[in-house]
Amino acid sequence: MFNKITIIGLGLIGSSIARAIKKNHLCKNLVAHDKSKRVLKKILKLKITNHIEPNLKKSVQDSDLVIICTPLGTYKNIVSVIKNYLKNTCILTDVGSAKIFVTNTVNKLINKNTIWIPAHPVAGTEQSGPEAGFADLFKNRWCIITPINKKNPNSLKKLNNFWKKIGSKVQYMTAEHHDKVMAITSHIPHLIAYNIVGTAANLEKDTKSEVIKYSASGFRDFTRIASSDPTMWRDIALNNRKQILHMLEKFNLDLSNLKSAIIKKDANKLFKLFSKTRKIRQAIVKAGQDINSPNFGRKN
Amino acid sequence: MFNKITIIGLGLIGSSIARAIKKNHLCKNLVAHDKSKRVLKKILKLKITNHIEPNLKKSVQDSDLVIICTPLGTYKNIVSVIKNYLKNTCILTDVGSAKIFVTNTVNKLINKNTIWIPAHPVAGTEQSGPEAGFADLFKNRWCIITPINKKNPNSLKKLNNFWKKIGSKVQYMTAEHHDKVMAITSHIPHLIAYNIVGTAANLEKDTKSEVIKYSASGFRDFTRIASSDPTMWRDIALNNRKQILHMLEKFNLDLSNLKSAIIKKDANKLFKLFSKTRKIRQAIVKAGQDINSPNFGRKN
């Protein structure tokens, strides 16, 4: 499909893409670049790519597809370094979670003729690093592509096919719409989970140990999400600020409303609030986006 | 162990206790009472108990152990009806999640000599009804007993043994301490999950359908908890108000703090907030209270 593919950043996502490329034979020459020597050593040991290239410029030379899989805060430096080393027909893409920021940042830096197509595979786990990746991470998940212009329909088609071959379903949307949808489905859930686990972490020492002991009563679900990569989430919080703050406003308004129902002992209102949410769960299970086993089928 | 046991309320918890009693041969005569004819029919069909008894008074007569497994809002009526029909040696217990409320409510109603020992098995799933129960629900989970006085050490020992035979670990604590710990480990997580899923439910129709589509990015975890039984959670919100409002205050303070870090683009603060929570996850996994597989080991 491609002759040479370069993956920049071999964490959970980057290393999973690499594994999926290898599994599905999507290129002849797969090259890994990471600023961490430990990560590159690991990649070499795991035989995930054909080559590792510690020099960023060299890693993208002659590539047909360059995929940036690093935290949002690194984009500016990376694109500044590689922009003059991409060949004309190369597709530059990424996997970042805040598309307005990513689009604006990269647009400002790249040369006029660079084929740049932002993308975001909506998949992941709470674990991070090259060891945590696996080839099927993107199977049956959505990959959102936010095309900037229609100058390169063939390249867009190629990227679309690439994600489909990896097992994903592909959806096009604008960066603005993407950021709004992700704010409620991903960013706010993560921030709220970090916040509630943080509240527990701030409790006195004896209560804290009991939080761990009795966590199966609900709390443990939040700790899974709140153990996601902190650098990645710092950068998302910083770079989808507008939509995050907007959704947080709605969340806070609803929470005041819930709080006042508790204070007023408004049984009817509480029952209504706690009833309407079941339908959304049922719709998610029906859409094949979660399993129906109690406690996610956990054996513990 | 007991001659006759009566379970009042055969939902997820009550029917699971019944199944566990049968599996572990803990009594000769297991009787089910539920105000719903549909539930009693189901129990009969599933052969979970020896008898069903639609008359509440009759159901507790000659019982050695009566377990109330109904929402908190029903306690007053139930205890008023049964209080004069319990034999002297009978142990009256429950499974409710708000121990100060439960203790006060029942204390006011029962006769002076009634042996009443409040308890709370910290276990459950998001599903409800007699079909959702299973015998191993309490295995390796904690059962918290909040004894009121030391008048009946033998009865306390008996109840302790009962829960151990069902597979639970037993912990004694005061009702006050129980309500504080449950507020942060169970009640606030549930209320926050209901709230965030509620916020999504209030969005415009097109965004709502996308919330379902892209829910694997974090949101779906919250919908599991937010599909728990609304009657049960209405009653908990109404009856552990003080501790819930106190913890909600802490949560809100932390959330304002997080929000202001986002507004001020305080990268260091955000990184710190998102880092300290990982340790709690690790401690929970180490304590055997959750599994370590990514995404809870879900196959979807």
mmCIF file of N, CA, C and O in Angstrom, chain A residues 210-242:
data_model
loop_
_atom_site.group_PDB
_atom_site.id
_atom_site.type_symbol
_atom_site.label_atom_id
_atom_site.label_comp_id
_atom_site.label_asym_id
_atom_site.label_seq_id
_atom_site.Cartn_x
_atom_site.Cartn_y
_atom_site.Cartn_z
ATOM 1 N N GLU A 210 -9.231 3.232 53.037
ATOM 2 C CA GLU A 210 -10.555 2.608 52.912
ATOM 3 C C GLU A 210 -11.165 2.828 51.532
ATOM 4 O O GLU A 210 -11.952 2.018 51.053
ATOM 5 N N VAL A 211 -10.791 3.926 50.897
ATOM 6 C CA VAL A 211 -11.241 4.186 49.530
ATOM 7 C C VAL A 211 -10.760 3.052 48.621
ATOM 8 O O VAL A 211 -11.494 2.579 47.746
ATOM 9 N N ILE A 212 -9.540 2.609 48.857
ATOM 10 C CA ILE A 212 -8.977 1.507 48.063
ATOM 11 C C ILE A 212 -9.699 0.199 48.396
ATOM 12 O O ILE A 212 -10.129 -0.528 47.508
ATOM 13 N N LYS A 213 -9.898 -0.031 49.689
ATOM 14 C CA LYS A 213 -10.526 -1.272 50.165
ATOM 15 C C LYS A 213 -11.948 -1.445 49.599
ATOM 16 O O LYS A 213 -12.330 -2.538 49.207
ATOM 17 N N TYR A 214 -12.714 -0.381 49.582
ATOM 18 C CA TYR A 214 -14.122 -0.487 49.179
ATOM 19 C C TYR A 214 -14.379 0.072 47.770
ATOM 20 O O TYR A 214 -15.492 0.438 47.433
ATOM 21 N N SER A 215 -13.330 0.110 46.959
ATOM 22 C CA SER A 215 -13.443 0.766 45.645
ATOM 23 C C SER A 215 -14.377 0.058 44.669
ATOM 24 O O SER A 215 -14.824 0.654 43.697
ATOM 25 N N ALA A 216 -14.694 -1.218 44.926
ATOM 26 C CA ALA A 216 -15.560 -1.958 43.998
ATOM 27 C C ALA A 216 -16.977 -1.410 43.958
ATOM 28 O O ALA A 216 -17.770 -1.773 43.093
ATOM 29 N N SER A 217 -17.304 -0.508 44.870
ATOM 30 C CA SER A 217 -18.665 0.037 44.916
ATOM 31 C C SER A 217 -18.887 1.185 43.929
ATOM 32 O O SER A 217 -19.901 1.853 43.995
ATOM 33 N N GLY A 218 -17.971 1.397 43.010
ATOM 34 C CA GLY A 218 -18.162 2.424 41.984
ATOM 35 C C GLY A 218 -16.879 3.154 41.649
ATOM 36 O O GLY A 218 -16.546 3.364 40.484
ATOM 37 N N PHE A 219 -16.134 3.485 42.696
ATOM 38 C CA PHE A 219 -14.945 4.316 42.549
ATOM 39 C C PHE A 219 -13.905 3.739 41.582
ATOM 40 O O PHE A 219 -13.289 4.470 40.809
ATOM 41 N N ARG A 220 -13.720 2.412 41.620
ATOM 42 C CA ARG A 220 -12.635 1.823 40.817
ATOM 43 C C ARG A 220 -12.779 2.092 39.320
ATOM 44 O O ARG A 220 -11.794 2.185 38.608
ATOM 45 N N ASP A 221 -14.025 2.210 38.830
ATOM 46 C CA ASP A 221 -14.227 2.512 37.409
ATOM 47 C C ASP A 221 -13.544 3.829 37.026
ATOM 48 O O ASP A 221 -12.994 3.958 35.932
ATOM 49 N N PHE A 222 -13.616 4.801 37.935
ATOM 50 C CA PHE A 222 -13.038 6.113 37.662
ATOM 51 C C PHE A 222 -11.504 6.051 37.676
ATOM 52 O O PHE A 222 -10.848 6.788 36.961
ATOM 53 N N THR A 223 -10.959 5.179 38.526
ATOM 54 C CA THR A 223 -9.500 5.122 38.630
ATOM 55 C C THR A 223 -8.871 4.562 37.359
ATOM 56 O O THR A 223 -7.736 4.863 37.046
ATOM 57 N N ARG A 224 -9.615 3.738 36.630
ATOM 58 C CA ARG A 224 -9.071 3.229 35.364
ATOM 59 C C ARG A 224 -8.792 4.405 34.421
ATOM 60 O O ARG A 224 -7.676 4.590 33.948
ATOM 61 N N ILE A 225 -9.819 5.223 34.205
ATOM 62 C CA ILE A 225 -9.664 6.369 33.299
ATOM 63 C C ILE A 225 -8.621 7.349 33.837
ATOM 64 O O ILE A 225 -7.830 7.904 33.084
ATOM 65 N N ALA A 226 -8.628 7.535 35.161
ATOM 66 C CA ALA A 226 -7.718 8.515 35.768
ATOM 67 C C ALA A 226 -6.284 8.007 35.869
ATOM 68 O O ALA A 226 -5.442 8.650 36.486
ATOM 69 N N SER A 227 -5.993 6.850 35.272
ATOM 70 C CA SER A 227 -4.601 6.415 35.246
ATOM 71 C C SER A 227 -4.040 6.524 33.832
ATOM 72 O O SER A 227 -2.966 5.999 33.536
ATOM 73 N N SER A 228 -4.765 7.231 32.962
ATOM 74 C CA SER A 228 -4.266 7.466 31.603
ATOM 75 C C SER A 228 -3.054 8.387 31.631
ATOM 76 O O SER A 228 -2.796 9.062 32.619
ATOM 77 N N ASP A 229 -2.350 8.434 30.527
ATOM 78 C CA ASP A 229 -1.087 9.179 30.437
ATOM 79 C C ASP A 229 -1.239 10.678 30.782
ATOM 80 O O ASP A 229 -1.955 11.405 30.102
ATOM 81 N N PRO A 230 -0.556 11.148 31.830
ATOM 82 C CA PRO A 230 -0.726 12.534 32.276
ATOM 83 C C PRO A 230 -0.230 13.607 31.288
ATOM 84 O O PRO A 230 -0.832 14.677 31.191
ATOM 85 N N THR A 231 0.829 13.308 30.549
ATOM 86 C CA THR A 231 1.330 14.293 29.567
ATOM 87 C C THR A 231 0.305 14.495 28.463
ATOM 88 O O THR A 231 -0.025 15.623 28.077
ATOM 89 N N MET A 232 -0.221 13.391 27.966
ATOM 90 C CA MET A 232 -1.229 13.444 26.916
ATOM 91 C C MET A 232 -2.437 14.253 27.368
ATOM 92 O O MET A 232 -2.918 15.136 26.650
ATOM 93 N N TRP A 233 -2.877 14.010 28.605
ATOM 94 C CA TRP A 233 -4.090 14.679 29.072
ATOM 95 C C TRP A 233 -3.853 16.127 29.471
ATOM 96 O O TRP A 233 -4.739 16.966 29.339
ATOM 97 N N ARG A 234 -2.656 16.435 29.946
ATOM 98 C CA ARG A 234 -2.302 17.838 30.185
ATOM 99 C C ARG A 234 -2.446 18.606 28.866
ATOM 100 O O ARG A 234 -3.083 19.660 28.808
ATOM 101 N N ASP A 235 -1.899 18.039 27.790
ATOM 102 C CA ASP A 235 -1.904 18.741 26.509
ATOM 103 C C ASP A 235 -3.309 18.864 25.920
ATOM 104 O O ASP A 235 -3.627 19.856 25.259
ATOM 105 N N ILE A 236 -4.148 17.854 26.151
ATOM 106 C CA ILE A 236 -5.534 17.949 25.669
ATOM 107 C C ILE A 236 -6.270 19.049 26.435
ATOM 108 O O ILE A 236 -6.954 19.890 25.845
ATOM 109 N N ALA A 237 -6.095 19.062 27.769
ATOM 110 C CA ALA A 237 -6.767 20.089 28.588
ATOM 111 C C ALA A 237 -6.334 21.485 28.163
ATOM 112 O O ALA A 237 -7.138 22.426 28.163
ATOM 113 N N LEU A 238 -5.084 21.625 27.781
ATOM 114 C CA LEU A 238 -4.575 22.938 27.382
ATOM 115 C C LEU A 238 -5.039 23.337 25.984
ATOM 116 O O LEU A 238 -5.146 24.524 25.676
ATOM 117 N N ASN A 239 -5.318 22.347 25.127
ATOM 118 C CA ASN A 239 -5.503 22.665 23.715
ATOM 119 C C ASN A 239 -6.899 22.426 23.148
ATOM 120 O O ASN A 239 -7.130 22.638 21.967
ATOM 121 N N ASN A 240 -7.823 21.950 23.979
ATOM 122 C CA ASN A 240 -9.234 21.997 23.567
ATOM 123 C C ASN A 240 -10.003 22.790 24.621
ATOM 124 O O ASN A 240 -11.131 22.444 25.006
ATOM 125 N N ARG A 241 -9.375 23.835 25.118
ATOM 126 C CA ARG A 241 -9.890 24.619 26.237
ATOM 127 C C ARG A 241 -11.309 25.129 26.020
ATOM 128 O O ARG A 241 -12.151 24.995 26.896
ATOM 129 N N LYS A 242 -11.542 25.699 24.857
ATOM 130 C CA LYS A 242 -12.827 26.357 24.630
ATOM 131 C C LYS A 242 -13.988 25.370 24.784
ATOM 132 O O LYS A 242 -14.932 25.611 25.540
#
